[in-house]
mmCIF file with all atom_site columns, C-alpha atoms and ligand atoms in Angstrom:
data_model
loop_
_atom_site.group_PDB
_atom_site.id
_atom_site.type_symbol
_atom_site.label_atom_id
_atom_site.label_alt_id
_atom_site.label_comp_id
_atom_site.label_asym_id
_atom_site.label_entity_id
_atom_site.label_seq_id
_atom_site.pdbx_PDB_ins_code
_atom_site.Cartn_x
_atom_site.Cartn_y
_atom_site.Cartn_z
_atom_site.occupancy
_atom_site.B_iso_or_equiv
_atom_site.pdbx_formal_charge
_atom_site.auth_seq_id
_atom_site.auth_comp_id
_atom_site.auth_asym_id
_atom_site.auth_atom_id
_atom_site.pdbx_PDB_model_num
ATOM   1   C CA  . MET A 1 1   ? -23.697 -13.718 -49.040 1.00 92.00 ? 154 MET A CA  1
ATOM   2   C CA  . ARG A 1 2   ? -21.072 -15.946 -47.413 1.00 95.00 ? 155 ARG A CA  1
ATOM   3   C CA  . LEU A 1 3   ? -20.055 -16.324 -43.767 1.00 96.00 ? 156 LEU A CA  1
ATOM   4   C CA  . VAL A 1 4   ? -16.484 -17.500 -43.314 1.00 96.00 ? 157 VAL A CA  1
ATOM   5   C CA  . VAL A 1 5   ? -15.087 -18.332 -39.873 1.00 97.00 ? 158 VAL A CA  1
ATOM   6   C CA  . GLU A 1 6   ? -11.439 -19.314 -39.601 1.00 97.00 ? 159 GLU A CA  1
ATOM   7   C CA  . ASN A 1 7   ? -9.386  -20.696 -36.773 1.00 97.00 ? 160 ASN A CA  1
ATOM   8   C CA  . LEU A 1 8   ? -11.562 -19.251 -34.042 1.00 97.00 ? 161 LEU A CA  1
ATOM   9   C CA  . ALA A 1 9   ? -10.450 -19.686 -30.434 1.00 96.00 ? 162 ALA A CA  1
ATOM   10  C CA  . CYS A 1 10  ? -12.154 -18.630 -27.245 1.00 96.00 ? 163 CYS A CA  1
ATOM   11  C CA  . GLU A 1 11  ? -11.239 -18.281 -23.596 1.00 94.00 ? 164 GLU A CA  1
ATOM   12  C CA  . ARG A 1 12  ? -13.599 -17.569 -20.714 1.00 93.00 ? 165 ARG A CA  1
ATOM   13  C CA  . SER A 1 13  ? -12.192 -16.329 -17.408 1.00 91.00 ? 166 SER A CA  1
ATOM   14  C CA  . GLY A 1 14  ? -8.735  -17.231 -18.747 1.00 90.00 ? 167 GLY A CA  1
ATOM   15  C CA  . ARG A 1 15  ? -9.721  -20.845 -19.462 1.00 94.00 ? 168 ARG A CA  1
ATOM   16  C CA  . PRO A 1 16  ? -9.494  -22.102 -23.059 1.00 94.00 ? 169 PRO A CA  1
ATOM   17  C CA  . ILE A 1 17  ? -12.922 -23.248 -24.238 1.00 95.00 ? 170 ILE A CA  1
ATOM   18  C CA  . PHE A 1 18  ? -12.245 -24.152 -27.891 1.00 95.00 ? 171 PHE A CA  1
ATOM   19  C CA  . SER A 1 19  ? -9.744  -23.483 -30.645 1.00 95.00 ? 172 SER A CA  1
ATOM   20  C CA  . GLY A 1 20  ? -9.356  -24.134 -34.348 1.00 95.00 ? 173 GLY A CA  1
ATOM   21  C CA  . VAL A 1 21  ? -13.057 -23.715 -35.135 1.00 96.00 ? 174 VAL A CA  1
ATOM   22  C CA  . GLY A 1 22  ? -13.776 -22.885 -38.762 1.00 96.00 ? 175 GLY A CA  1
ATOM   23  C CA  . PHE A 1 23  ? -16.545 -23.196 -41.326 1.00 96.00 ? 176 PHE A CA  1
ATOM   24  C CA  . ALA A 1 24  ? -17.921 -21.491 -44.414 1.00 96.00 ? 177 ALA A CA  1
ATOM   25  C CA  . LEU A 1 25  ? -21.612 -21.016 -45.027 1.00 96.00 ? 178 LEU A CA  1
ATOM   26  C CA  . ASP A 1 26  ? -23.192 -19.761 -48.240 1.00 96.00 ? 179 ASP A CA  1
ATOM   27  C CA  . GLU A 1 27  ? -26.641 -18.259 -48.571 1.00 94.00 ? 180 GLU A CA  1
ATOM   28  C CA  . GLY A 1 28  ? -29.351 -20.863 -48.325 1.00 95.00 ? 181 GLY A CA  1
ATOM   29  C CA  . GLN A 1 29  ? -27.246 -23.052 -46.038 1.00 96.00 ? 182 GLN A CA  1
ATOM   30  C CA  . ALA A 1 30  ? -27.672 -24.150 -42.434 1.00 96.00 ? 183 ALA A CA  1
ATOM   31  C CA  . LEU A 1 31  ? -25.017 -25.287 -39.988 1.00 96.00 ? 184 LEU A CA  1
ATOM   32  C CA  . ALA A 1 32  ? -25.750 -27.352 -36.885 1.00 96.00 ? 185 ALA A CA  1
ATOM   33  C CA  . VAL A 1 33  ? -23.173 -26.876 -34.117 1.00 96.00 ? 186 VAL A CA  1
ATOM   34  C CA  . THR A 1 34  ? -22.933 -29.903 -31.859 1.00 95.00 ? 187 THR A CA  1
ATOM   35  C CA  . GLY A 1 35  ? -20.714 -30.913 -28.936 1.00 94.00 ? 188 GLY A CA  1
ATOM   36  C CA  . ARG A 1 36  ? -20.926 -32.068 -25.348 1.00 94.00 ? 189 ARG A CA  1
ATOM   37  C CA  . ASN A 1 37  ? -22.278 -29.849 -22.545 1.00 94.00 ? 190 ASN A CA  1
ATOM   38  C CA  . GLY A 1 38  ? -19.826 -27.035 -21.945 1.00 93.00 ? 191 GLY A CA  1
ATOM   39  C CA  . ALA A 1 39  ? -17.997 -27.503 -25.277 1.00 95.00 ? 192 ALA A CA  1
ATOM   40  C CA  . GLY A 1 40  ? -18.687 -23.885 -26.199 1.00 96.00 ? 193 GLY A CA  1
ATOM   41  C CA  . LYS A 1 41  ? -21.659 -24.017 -28.592 1.00 96.00 ? 194 LYS A CA  1
ATOM   42  C CA  . SER A 1 42  ? -23.459 -21.086 -26.934 1.00 96.00 ? 195 SER A CA  1
ATOM   43  C CA  . THR A 1 43  ? -20.146 -19.292 -26.646 1.00 96.00 ? 196 THR A CA  1
ATOM   44  C CA  . LEU A 1 44  ? -19.569 -19.643 -30.402 1.00 97.00 ? 197 LEU A CA  1
ATOM   45  C CA  . LEU A 1 45  ? -23.004 -18.185 -31.149 1.00 97.00 ? 198 LEU A CA  1
ATOM   46  C CA  . GLN A 1 46  ? -22.400 -15.323 -28.735 1.00 97.00 ? 199 GLN A CA  1
ATOM   47  C CA  . ILE A 1 47  ? -19.137 -14.541 -30.506 1.00 97.00 ? 200 ILE A CA  1
ATOM   48  C CA  . LEU A 1 48  ? -20.900 -14.538 -33.892 1.00 97.00 ? 201 LEU A CA  1
ATOM   49  C CA  . ALA A 1 49  ? -23.612 -12.300 -32.403 1.00 97.00 ? 202 ALA A CA  1
ATOM   50  C CA  . GLY A 1 50  ? -20.962 -9.828  -31.241 1.00 97.00 ? 203 GLY A CA  1
ATOM   51  C CA  . LEU A 1 51  ? -21.633 -10.414 -27.547 1.00 96.00 ? 204 LEU A CA  1
ATOM   52  C CA  . LEU A 1 52  ? -18.205 -11.936 -26.801 1.00 96.00 ? 205 LEU A CA  1
ATOM   53  C CA  . GLU A 1 53  ? -14.754 -11.358 -28.260 1.00 95.00 ? 206 GLU A CA  1
ATOM   54  C CA  . PRO A 1 54  ? -12.813 -14.346 -29.609 1.00 96.00 ? 207 PRO A CA  1
ATOM   55  C CA  . ALA A 1 55  ? -9.264  -14.868 -28.324 1.00 96.00 ? 208 ALA A CA  1
ATOM   56  C CA  . SER A 1 56  ? -8.137  -15.238 -31.942 1.00 96.00 ? 209 SER A CA  1
ATOM   57  C CA  . GLY A 1 57  ? -9.403  -16.073 -35.395 1.00 97.00 ? 210 GLY A CA  1
ATOM   58  C CA  . THR A 1 58  ? -11.463 -14.260 -38.014 1.00 97.00 ? 211 THR A CA  1
ATOM   59  C CA  . ILE A 1 59  ? -15.140 -13.888 -38.879 1.00 96.00 ? 212 ILE A CA  1
ATOM   60  C CA  . LEU A 1 60  ? -16.030 -12.475 -42.270 1.00 94.00 ? 213 LEU A CA  1
ATOM   61  C CA  . LEU A 1 61  ? -19.470 -11.823 -43.724 1.00 92.00 ? 214 LEU A CA  1
ATOM   62  C CA  . ASP A 1 62  ? -19.145 -11.243 -47.425 1.00 90.00 ? 215 ASP A CA  1
ATOM   63  C CA  . GLY A 1 63  ? -21.811 -9.851  -49.688 1.00 86.00 ? 216 GLY A CA  1
ATOM   64  C CA  . GLY A 1 64  ? -24.286 -8.399  -47.208 1.00 77.00 ? 217 GLY A CA  1
ATOM   65  C CA  . HIS A 1 65  ? -24.830 -4.740  -46.369 1.00 80.00 ? 218 HIS A CA  1
ATOM   66  C CA  . ASP A 1 66  ? -21.243 -3.472  -46.540 1.00 75.00 ? 219 ASP A CA  1
ATOM   67  C CA  . GLU A 1 67  ? -21.893 -0.792  -43.964 1.00 84.00 ? 220 GLU A CA  1
ATOM   68  C CA  . ARG A 1 68  ? -23.358 -3.195  -41.375 1.00 89.00 ? 221 ARG A CA  1
ATOM   69  C CA  . THR A 1 69  ? -21.538 -5.601  -39.083 1.00 92.00 ? 222 THR A CA  1
ATOM   70  C CA  . LEU A 1 70  ? -22.468 -9.278  -38.804 1.00 94.00 ? 223 LEU A CA  1
ATOM   71  C CA  . PRO A 1 71  ? -24.333 -8.676  -35.506 1.00 94.00 ? 224 PRO A CA  1
ATOM   72  C CA  . GLU A 1 72  ? -26.322 -5.911  -37.211 1.00 94.00 ? 225 GLU A CA  1
ATOM   73  C CA  . GLN A 1 73  ? -27.376 -8.377  -39.899 1.00 95.00 ? 226 GLN A CA  1
ATOM   74  C CA  . ALA A 1 74  ? -28.103 -11.250 -37.535 1.00 96.00 ? 227 ALA A CA  1
ATOM   75  C CA  . HIS A 1 75  ? -30.935 -12.405 -35.315 1.00 97.00 ? 228 HIS A CA  1
ATOM   76  C CA  . TYR A 1 76  ? -29.643 -13.990 -32.122 1.00 96.00 ? 229 TYR A CA  1
ATOM   77  C CA  . VAL A 1 77  ? -32.076 -16.179 -30.210 1.00 95.00 ? 230 VAL A CA  1
ATOM   78  C CA  . GLY A 1 78  ? -30.278 -17.368 -27.099 1.00 93.00 ? 231 GLY A CA  1
ATOM   79  C CA  . HIS A 1 79  ? -31.023 -19.929 -24.403 1.00 86.00 ? 232 HIS A CA  1
ATOM   80  C CA  . ARG A 1 80  ? -33.059 -17.395 -22.526 1.00 84.00 ? 233 ARG A CA  1
ATOM   81  C CA  . ASP A 1 81  ? -36.081 -16.099 -24.336 1.00 81.00 ? 234 ASP A CA  1
ATOM   82  C CA  . ALA A 1 82  ? -35.441 -12.407 -23.560 1.00 84.00 ? 235 ALA A CA  1
ATOM   83  C CA  . LEU A 1 83  ? -39.065 -11.659 -22.736 1.00 89.00 ? 236 LEU A CA  1
ATOM   84  C CA  . LYS A 1 84  ? -40.268 -9.159  -20.157 1.00 91.00 ? 237 LYS A CA  1
ATOM   85  C CA  . PRO A 1 85  ? -42.884 -10.940 -18.012 1.00 93.00 ? 238 PRO A CA  1
ATOM   86  C CA  . ALA A 1 86  ? -45.222 -7.926  -17.885 1.00 94.00 ? 239 ALA A CA  1
ATOM   87  C CA  . LEU A 1 87  ? -45.338 -7.353  -21.647 1.00 96.00 ? 240 LEU A CA  1
ATOM   88  C CA  . THR A 1 88  ? -47.837 -9.167  -23.833 1.00 97.00 ? 241 THR A CA  1
ATOM   89  C CA  . PRO A 1 89  ? -46.554 -11.186 -26.824 1.00 97.00 ? 242 PRO A CA  1
ATOM   90  C CA  . LEU A 1 90  ? -47.924 -8.491  -29.130 1.00 97.00 ? 243 LEU A CA  1
ATOM   91  C CA  . GLU A 1 91  ? -46.084 -5.753  -27.204 1.00 97.00 ? 244 GLU A CA  1
ATOM   92  C CA  . ALA A 1 92  ? -42.907 -7.832  -27.068 1.00 96.00 ? 245 ALA A CA  1
ATOM   93  C CA  . LEU A 1 93  ? -42.872 -8.374  -30.829 1.00 97.00 ? 246 LEU A CA  1
ATOM   94  C CA  . ALA A 1 94  ? -43.673 -4.713  -31.518 1.00 97.00 ? 247 ALA A CA  1
ATOM   95  C CA  . PHE A 1 95  ? -40.738 -3.786  -29.291 1.00 96.00 ? 248 PHE A CA  1
ATOM   96  C CA  . TRP A 1 96  ? -38.378 -6.175  -31.091 1.00 96.00 ? 249 TRP A CA  1
ATOM   97  C CA  . GLN A 1 97  ? -39.523 -4.974  -34.493 1.00 96.00 ? 250 GLN A CA  1
ATOM   98  C CA  . ALA A 1 98  ? -38.916 -1.326  -33.547 1.00 96.00 ? 251 ALA A CA  1
ATOM   99  C CA  . MET A 1 99  ? -35.530 -2.170  -32.017 1.00 94.00 ? 252 MET A CA  1
ATOM   100 C CA  . LEU A 1 100 ? -34.237 -4.467  -34.749 1.00 94.00 ? 253 LEU A CA  1
ATOM   101 C CA  . GLY A 1 101 ? -35.546 -2.452  -37.723 1.00 91.00 ? 254 GLY A CA  1
ATOM   102 C CA  . GLU A 1 102 ? -36.098 -3.800  -41.251 1.00 93.00 ? 255 GLU A CA  1
ATOM   103 C CA  . PRO A 1 103 ? -39.760 -4.562  -40.462 1.00 95.00 ? 256 PRO A CA  1
ATOM   104 C CA  . ALA A 1 104 ? -41.070 -7.702  -42.127 1.00 96.00 ? 257 ALA A CA  1
ATOM   105 C CA  . MET A 1 105 ? -44.163 -9.586  -40.926 1.00 96.00 ? 258 MET A CA  1
ATOM   106 C CA  . ALA A 1 106 ? -46.681 -7.695  -38.742 1.00 97.00 ? 259 ALA A CA  1
ATOM   107 C CA  . PRO A 1 107 ? -46.486 -8.822  -35.078 1.00 97.00 ? 260 PRO A CA  1
ATOM   108 C CA  . ASP A 1 108 ? -50.038 -10.208 -35.032 1.00 96.00 ? 261 ASP A CA  1
ATOM   109 C CA  . ASP A 1 109 ? -49.387 -12.200 -38.224 1.00 97.00 ? 262 ASP A CA  1
ATOM   110 C CA  . ALA A 1 110 ? -46.142 -13.567 -36.733 1.00 97.00 ? 263 ALA A CA  1
ATOM   111 C CA  . LEU A 1 111 ? -48.058 -14.665 -33.630 1.00 97.00 ? 264 LEU A CA  1
ATOM   112 C CA  . ASP A 1 112 ? -50.625 -16.432 -35.821 1.00 97.00 ? 265 ASP A CA  1
ATOM   113 C CA  . ARG A 1 113 ? -47.805 -18.112 -37.778 1.00 96.00 ? 266 ARG A CA  1
ATOM   114 C CA  . LEU A 1 114 ? -46.385 -19.469 -34.506 1.00 95.00 ? 267 LEU A CA  1
ATOM   115 C CA  . ASP A 1 115 ? -49.864 -20.477 -33.363 1.00 94.00 ? 268 ASP A CA  1
ATOM   116 C CA  . LEU A 1 116 ? -49.860 -17.939 -30.539 1.00 95.00 ? 269 LEU A CA  1
ATOM   117 C CA  . GLY A 1 117 ? -52.671 -15.684 -31.713 1.00 95.00 ? 270 GLY A CA  1
ATOM   118 C CA  . HIS A 1 118 ? -54.886 -16.746 -28.803 1.00 95.00 ? 271 HIS A CA  1
ATOM   119 C CA  . ALA A 1 119 ? -52.217 -15.557 -26.324 1.00 95.00 ? 272 ALA A CA  1
ATOM   120 C CA  . ALA A 1 120 ? -51.462 -12.215 -28.018 1.00 95.00 ? 273 ALA A CA  1
ATOM   121 C CA  . ASP A 1 121 ? -52.732 -10.108 -25.115 1.00 95.00 ? 274 ASP A CA  1
ATOM   122 C CA  . LEU A 1 122 ? -51.708 -12.223 -22.124 1.00 95.00 ? 275 LEU A CA  1
ATOM   123 C CA  . PRO A 1 123 ? -48.687 -11.180 -20.045 1.00 95.00 ? 276 PRO A CA  1
ATOM   124 C CA  . CYS A 1 124 ? -45.644 -13.189 -21.170 1.00 95.00 ? 277 CYS A CA  1
ATOM   125 C CA  . ALA A 1 125 ? -45.344 -14.374 -17.549 1.00 94.00 ? 278 ALA A CA  1
ATOM   126 C CA  . TYR A 1 126 ? -48.374 -16.614 -18.177 1.00 95.00 ? 279 TYR A CA  1
ATOM   127 C CA  . LEU A 1 127 ? -46.898 -18.396 -21.200 1.00 95.00 ? 280 LEU A CA  1
ATOM   128 C CA  . SER A 1 128 ? -45.719 -22.003 -21.005 1.00 95.00 ? 281 SER A CA  1
ATOM   129 C CA  . ALA A 1 129 ? -42.067 -22.825 -21.746 1.00 94.00 ? 282 ALA A CA  1
ATOM   130 C CA  . GLY A 1 130 ? -42.917 -23.960 -25.275 1.00 94.00 ? 283 GLY A CA  1
ATOM   131 C CA  . GLN A 1 131 ? -45.070 -20.873 -25.883 1.00 95.00 ? 284 GLN A CA  1
ATOM   132 C CA  . ARG A 1 132 ? -42.230 -18.605 -24.712 1.00 95.00 ? 285 ARG A CA  1
ATOM   133 C CA  . ARG A 1 133 ? -39.905 -20.412 -27.093 1.00 95.00 ? 286 ARG A CA  1
ATOM   134 C CA  . ARG A 1 134 ? -42.338 -19.977 -29.974 1.00 96.00 ? 287 ARG A CA  1
ATOM   135 C CA  . LEU A 1 135 ? -42.636 -16.277 -29.146 1.00 96.00 ? 288 LEU A CA  1
ATOM   136 C CA  . ALA A 1 136 ? -38.833 -15.931 -29.163 1.00 95.00 ? 289 ALA A CA  1
ATOM   137 C CA  . LEU A 1 137 ? -38.833 -17.588 -32.589 1.00 95.00 ? 290 LEU A CA  1
ATOM   138 C CA  . ALA A 1 138 ? -41.614 -15.258 -33.821 1.00 96.00 ? 291 ALA A CA  1
ATOM   139 C CA  . ARG A 1 139 ? -39.069 -12.483 -33.424 1.00 96.00 ? 292 ARG A CA  1
ATOM   140 C CA  . LEU A 1 140 ? -37.248 -13.949 -36.447 1.00 97.00 ? 293 LEU A CA  1
ATOM   141 C CA  . LEU A 1 141 ? -40.245 -13.112 -38.612 1.00 97.00 ? 294 LEU A CA  1
ATOM   142 C CA  . VAL A 1 142 ? -40.936 -9.503  -37.618 1.00 97.00 ? 295 VAL A CA  1
ATOM   143 C CA  . SER A 1 143 ? -37.576 -8.096  -38.732 1.00 97.00 ? 296 SER A CA  1
ATOM   144 C CA  . ASP A 1 144 ? -35.739 -9.071  -41.839 1.00 96.00 ? 297 ASP A CA  1
ATOM   145 C CA  . ARG A 1 145 ? -32.194 -10.153 -41.006 1.00 96.00 ? 298 ARG A CA  1
ATOM   146 C CA  . PRO A 1 146 ? -30.343 -12.628 -43.233 1.00 96.00 ? 299 PRO A CA  1
ATOM   147 C CA  . VAL A 1 147 ? -28.315 -14.489 -40.589 1.00 97.00 ? 300 VAL A CA  1
ATOM   148 C CA  . TRP A 1 148 ? -30.138 -16.470 -37.888 1.00 98.00 ? 301 TRP A CA  1
ATOM   149 C CA  . LEU A 1 149 ? -28.058 -17.511 -34.861 1.00 98.00 ? 302 LEU A CA  1
ATOM   150 C CA  . LEU A 1 150 ? -30.132 -19.930 -32.808 1.00 97.00 ? 303 LEU A CA  1
ATOM   151 C CA  . ASP A 1 151 ? -29.192 -21.543 -29.506 1.00 96.00 ? 304 ASP A CA  1
ATOM   152 C CA  . GLU A 1 152 ? -31.073 -24.806 -28.891 1.00 94.00 ? 305 GLU A CA  1
ATOM   153 C CA  . PRO A 1 153 ? -34.008 -23.462 -30.932 1.00 93.00 ? 306 PRO A CA  1
ATOM   154 C CA  . THR A 1 154 ? -36.201 -26.545 -30.520 1.00 92.00 ? 307 THR A CA  1
ATOM   155 C CA  . SER A 1 155 ? -35.826 -26.918 -26.755 1.00 90.00 ? 308 SER A CA  1
ATOM   156 C CA  . ALA A 1 156 ? -39.269 -27.102 -25.088 1.00 89.00 ? 309 ALA A CA  1
ATOM   157 C CA  . LEU A 1 157 ? -41.023 -27.403 -28.471 1.00 92.00 ? 310 LEU A CA  1
ATOM   158 C CA  . ASP A 1 158 ? -43.522 -30.223 -28.993 1.00 93.00 ? 311 ASP A CA  1
ATOM   159 C CA  . ALA A 1 159 ? -43.482 -32.301 -32.199 1.00 93.00 ? 312 ALA A CA  1
ATOM   160 C CA  . GLY A 1 160 ? -45.857 -29.985 -34.069 1.00 93.00 ? 313 GLY A CA  1
ATOM   161 C CA  . SER A 1 161 ? -43.869 -26.895 -33.100 1.00 94.00 ? 314 SER A CA  1
ATOM   162 C CA  . GLN A 1 162 ? -40.630 -28.573 -34.163 1.00 94.00 ? 315 GLN A CA  1
ATOM   163 C CA  . THR A 1 163 ? -42.142 -29.174 -37.602 1.00 94.00 ? 316 THR A CA  1
ATOM   164 C CA  . LEU A 1 164 ? -43.273 -25.560 -37.722 1.00 95.00 ? 317 LEU A CA  1
ATOM   165 C CA  . PHE A 1 165 ? -39.782 -24.420 -36.744 1.00 94.00 ? 318 PHE A CA  1
ATOM   166 C CA  . ALA A 1 166 ? -38.249 -26.529 -39.537 1.00 95.00 ? 319 ALA A CA  1
ATOM   167 C CA  . GLU A 1 167 ? -40.683 -24.965 -42.033 1.00 95.00 ? 320 GLU A CA  1
ATOM   168 C CA  . LEU A 1 168 ? -39.702 -21.448 -40.939 1.00 96.00 ? 321 LEU A CA  1
ATOM   169 C CA  . VAL A 1 169 ? -36.008 -22.255 -41.292 1.00 96.00 ? 322 VAL A CA  1
ATOM   170 C CA  . GLU A 1 170 ? -36.455 -23.939 -44.685 1.00 96.00 ? 323 GLU A CA  1
ATOM   171 C CA  . SER A 1 171 ? -38.379 -20.921 -45.911 1.00 96.00 ? 324 SER A CA  1
ATOM   172 C CA  . HIS A 1 172 ? -35.660 -18.555 -44.642 1.00 97.00 ? 325 HIS A CA  1
ATOM   173 C CA  . LEU A 1 173 ? -33.003 -20.660 -46.375 1.00 96.00 ? 326 LEU A CA  1
ATOM   174 C CA  . GLY A 1 174 ? -35.118 -20.656 -49.539 1.00 96.00 ? 327 GLY A CA  1
ATOM   175 C CA  . ARG A 1 175 ? -34.975 -16.851 -49.501 1.00 95.00 ? 328 ARG A CA  1
ATOM   176 C CA  . GLY A 1 176 ? -31.165 -16.976 -49.330 1.00 95.00 ? 329 GLY A CA  1
ATOM   177 C CA  . GLY A 1 177 ? -30.779 -16.729 -45.549 1.00 96.00 ? 330 GLY A CA  1
ATOM   178 C CA  . LEU A 1 178 ? -28.062 -18.357 -43.436 1.00 97.00 ? 331 LEU A CA  1
ATOM   179 C CA  . VAL A 1 179 ? -28.664 -20.276 -40.217 1.00 97.00 ? 332 VAL A CA  1
ATOM   180 C CA  . VAL A 1 180 ? -26.228 -21.358 -37.498 1.00 97.00 ? 333 VAL A CA  1
ATOM   181 C CA  . ALA A 1 181 ? -27.887 -23.397 -34.745 1.00 97.00 ? 334 ALA A CA  1
ATOM   182 C CA  . ALA A 1 182 ? -26.397 -24.948 -31.627 1.00 95.00 ? 335 ALA A CA  1
ATOM   183 C CA  . THR A 1 183 ? -28.226 -28.144 -30.932 1.00 92.00 ? 336 THR A CA  1
ATOM   184 C CA  . HIS A 1 184 ? -28.216 -31.523 -29.218 1.00 88.00 ? 337 HIS A CA  1
ATOM   185 C CA  . ALA A 1 185 ? -31.155 -32.772 -31.281 1.00 84.00 ? 338 ALA A CA  1
ATOM   186 C CA  . PRO A 1 186 ? -31.735 -33.070 -35.040 1.00 83.00 ? 339 PRO A CA  1
ATOM   187 C CA  . LEU A 1 187 ? -33.244 -29.844 -36.386 1.00 85.00 ? 340 LEU A CA  1
ATOM   188 C CA  . GLY A 1 188 ? -35.580 -31.596 -38.836 1.00 85.00 ? 341 GLY A CA  1
ATOM   189 C CA  . LEU A 1 189 ? -34.096 -29.796 -41.849 1.00 85.00 ? 342 LEU A CA  1
ATOM   190 C CA  . HIS A 1 190 ? -33.701 -31.455 -45.252 1.00 82.00 ? 343 HIS A CA  1
ATOM   191 C CA  . GLU A 1 191 ? -30.061 -30.552 -45.317 1.00 83.00 ? 344 GLU A CA  1
ATOM   192 C CA  . ALA A 1 192 ? -27.693 -29.047 -42.765 1.00 84.00 ? 345 ALA A CA  1
ATOM   193 C CA  . ALA A 1 193 ? -23.933 -29.198 -42.440 1.00 92.00 ? 346 ALA A CA  1
ATOM   194 C CA  . THR A 1 194 ? -22.667 -30.125 -38.982 1.00 93.00 ? 347 THR A CA  1
ATOM   195 C CA  . ILE A 1 195 ? -19.588 -29.184 -36.986 1.00 94.00 ? 348 ILE A CA  1
ATOM   196 C CA  . ARG A 1 196 ? -18.740 -30.668 -33.640 1.00 94.00 ? 349 ARG A CA  1
ATOM   197 C CA  . ILE A 1 197 ? -16.725 -28.502 -31.285 1.00 93.00 ? 350 ILE A CA  1
ATOM   198 C CA  . GLY A 1 198 ? -14.678 -29.673 -28.323 1.00 83.00 ? 351 GLY A CA  1
ATOM   199 C CA  . ALA A 1 199 ? -13.449 -33.193 -27.699 1.00 68.00 ? 352 ALA A CA  1
HETATM 200 N N1  . LIG B 2 .   ? -19.590 -15.931 -18.053 1.00 80.09 ? 264 LIG B N1  1
HETATM 201 C C1  . LIG B 2 .   ? -18.760 -16.989 -18.030 1.00 80.09 ? 264 LIG B C1  1
HETATM 202 N N2  . LIG B 2 .   ? -17.565 -16.915 -17.413 1.00 80.09 ? 264 LIG B N2  1
HETATM 203 C C2  . LIG B 2 .   ? -16.718 -17.956 -17.415 1.00 80.09 ? 264 LIG B C2  1
HETATM 204 N N3  . LIG B 2 .   ? -16.964 -19.136 -17.995 1.00 80.09 ? 264 LIG B N3  1
HETATM 205 C C3  . LIG B 2 .   ? -18.142 -19.264 -18.624 1.00 80.09 ? 264 LIG B C3  1
HETATM 206 C C4  . LIG B 2 .   ? -19.090 -18.204 -18.678 1.00 80.09 ? 264 LIG B C4  1
HETATM 207 N N4  . LIG B 2 .   ? -20.159 -18.630 -19.366 1.00 80.09 ? 264 LIG B N4  1
HETATM 208 C C5  . LIG B 2 .   ? -19.894 -19.894 -19.733 1.00 80.09 ? 264 LIG B C5  1
HETATM 209 N N5  . LIG B 2 .   ? -18.678 -20.270 -19.299 1.00 80.09 ? 264 LIG B N5  1
HETATM 210 C C6  . LIG B 2 .   ? -18.043 -21.579 -19.518 1.00 80.09 ? 264 LIG B C6  1
HETATM 211 O O1  . LIG B 2 .   ? -17.768 -21.712 -20.906 1.00 80.09 ? 264 LIG B O1  1
HETATM 212 C C7  . LIG B 2 .   ? -17.885 -23.072 -21.283 1.00 80.09 ? 264 LIG B C7  1
HETATM 213 C C8  . LIG B 2 .   ? -18.734 -23.175 -22.517 1.00 80.09 ? 264 LIG B C8  1
HETATM 214 O O2  . LIG B 2 .   ? -20.075 -22.870 -22.181 1.00 80.09 ? 264 LIG B O2  1
HETATM 215 P P1  . LIG B 2 .   ? -21.224 -22.883 -23.258 1.00 80.09 ? 264 LIG B P1  1
HETATM 216 O O3  . LIG B 2 .   ? -22.473 -22.432 -22.585 1.00 80.09 ? 264 LIG B O3  1
HETATM 217 O O4  . LIG B 2 .   ? -20.779 -22.164 -24.472 1.00 80.09 ? 264 LIG B O4  1
HETATM 218 O O5  . LIG B 2 .   ? -21.314 -24.456 -23.606 1.00 80.09 ? 264 LIG B O5  1
HETATM 219 P P2  . LIG B 2 .   ? -22.370 -25.247 -24.479 1.00 80.09 ? 264 LIG B P2  1
HETATM 220 O O6  . LIG B 2 .   ? -21.596 -26.108 -25.426 1.00 80.09 ? 264 LIG B O6  1
HETATM 221 O O7  . LIG B 2 .   ? -23.350 -24.319 -25.088 1.00 80.09 ? 264 LIG B O7  1
HETATM 222 O O8  . LIG B 2 .   ? -23.057 -26.145 -23.377 1.00 80.09 ? 264 LIG B O8  1
HETATM 223 P P3  . LIG B 2 .   ? -24.532 -26.797 -23.238 1.00 80.09 ? 264 LIG B P3  1
HETATM 224 O O9  . LIG B 2 .   ? -24.581 -27.946 -24.207 1.00 80.09 ? 264 LIG B O9  1
HETATM 225 O O10 . LIG B 2 .   ? -24.546 -27.266 -21.822 1.00 80.09 ? 264 LIG B O10 1
HETATM 226 O O11 . LIG B 2 .   ? -25.542 -25.723 -23.503 1.00 80.09 ? 264 LIG B O11 1
HETATM 227 C C9  . LIG B 2 .   ? -18.428 -23.829 -20.073 1.00 80.09 ? 264 LIG B C9  1
HETATM 228 O O12 . LIG B 2 .   ? -17.355 -24.500 -19.435 1.00 80.09 ? 264 LIG B O12 1
HETATM 229 C C10 . LIG B 2 .   ? -18.963 -22.729 -19.180 1.00 80.09 ? 264 LIG B C10 1
HETATM 230 O O13 . LIG B 2 .   ? -18.866 -23.048 -17.815 1.00 80.09 ? 264 LIG B O13 1
#
């Protein structure tokens, strides 16, 4: 599987955000997207996730499920954790697994993997910022999708959780996955290509 992005440009509300963005990522590879605040890192991920249209440029995913689009083969974990406050972590993961399809790890096992087993039945509203982040990342484990699009994945994570995150990503890459992550901080991976967007 190979993700090739060429000459991508984006405008928001008629204002140019970035242009000339390109990269190629093979299976087992990670890309860190860096740049100043407002450079368009989240915007780039949202375009890859199919949530925004680029002004120009091409995005090609080669070698995956031919009948599925990139967004259908990607997990997108955005800035916001997309959790309903009244649901429990277990309910939230069961929902995501049913919605995303391709079931992989059982929700309770994913919670244990992210060290959230003790909070499985609490309303998400009670979770701390780091716990909410870990729950959003647990979503990556319950459905099998080869491309992970992660926006500031380590924000709010303590040192131990950052190590855990790096282990999850390394294991995904080891299985032939692809990861694109917008970040201001090092991701703790053994190897990741980097592109900087904006000035
Ligand atoms: N819905 C919107 N309508 C118009 N402009 C927007 C919208 N959302 C974001 N923008 C603008 O697009 C630009 C890029 O924003 P984006 O969130 O992609 O930046 P970023 O590089 O991820 O920033 P940060 O490092 O602060 O997270 C910013 O100037 C922002 O104000």
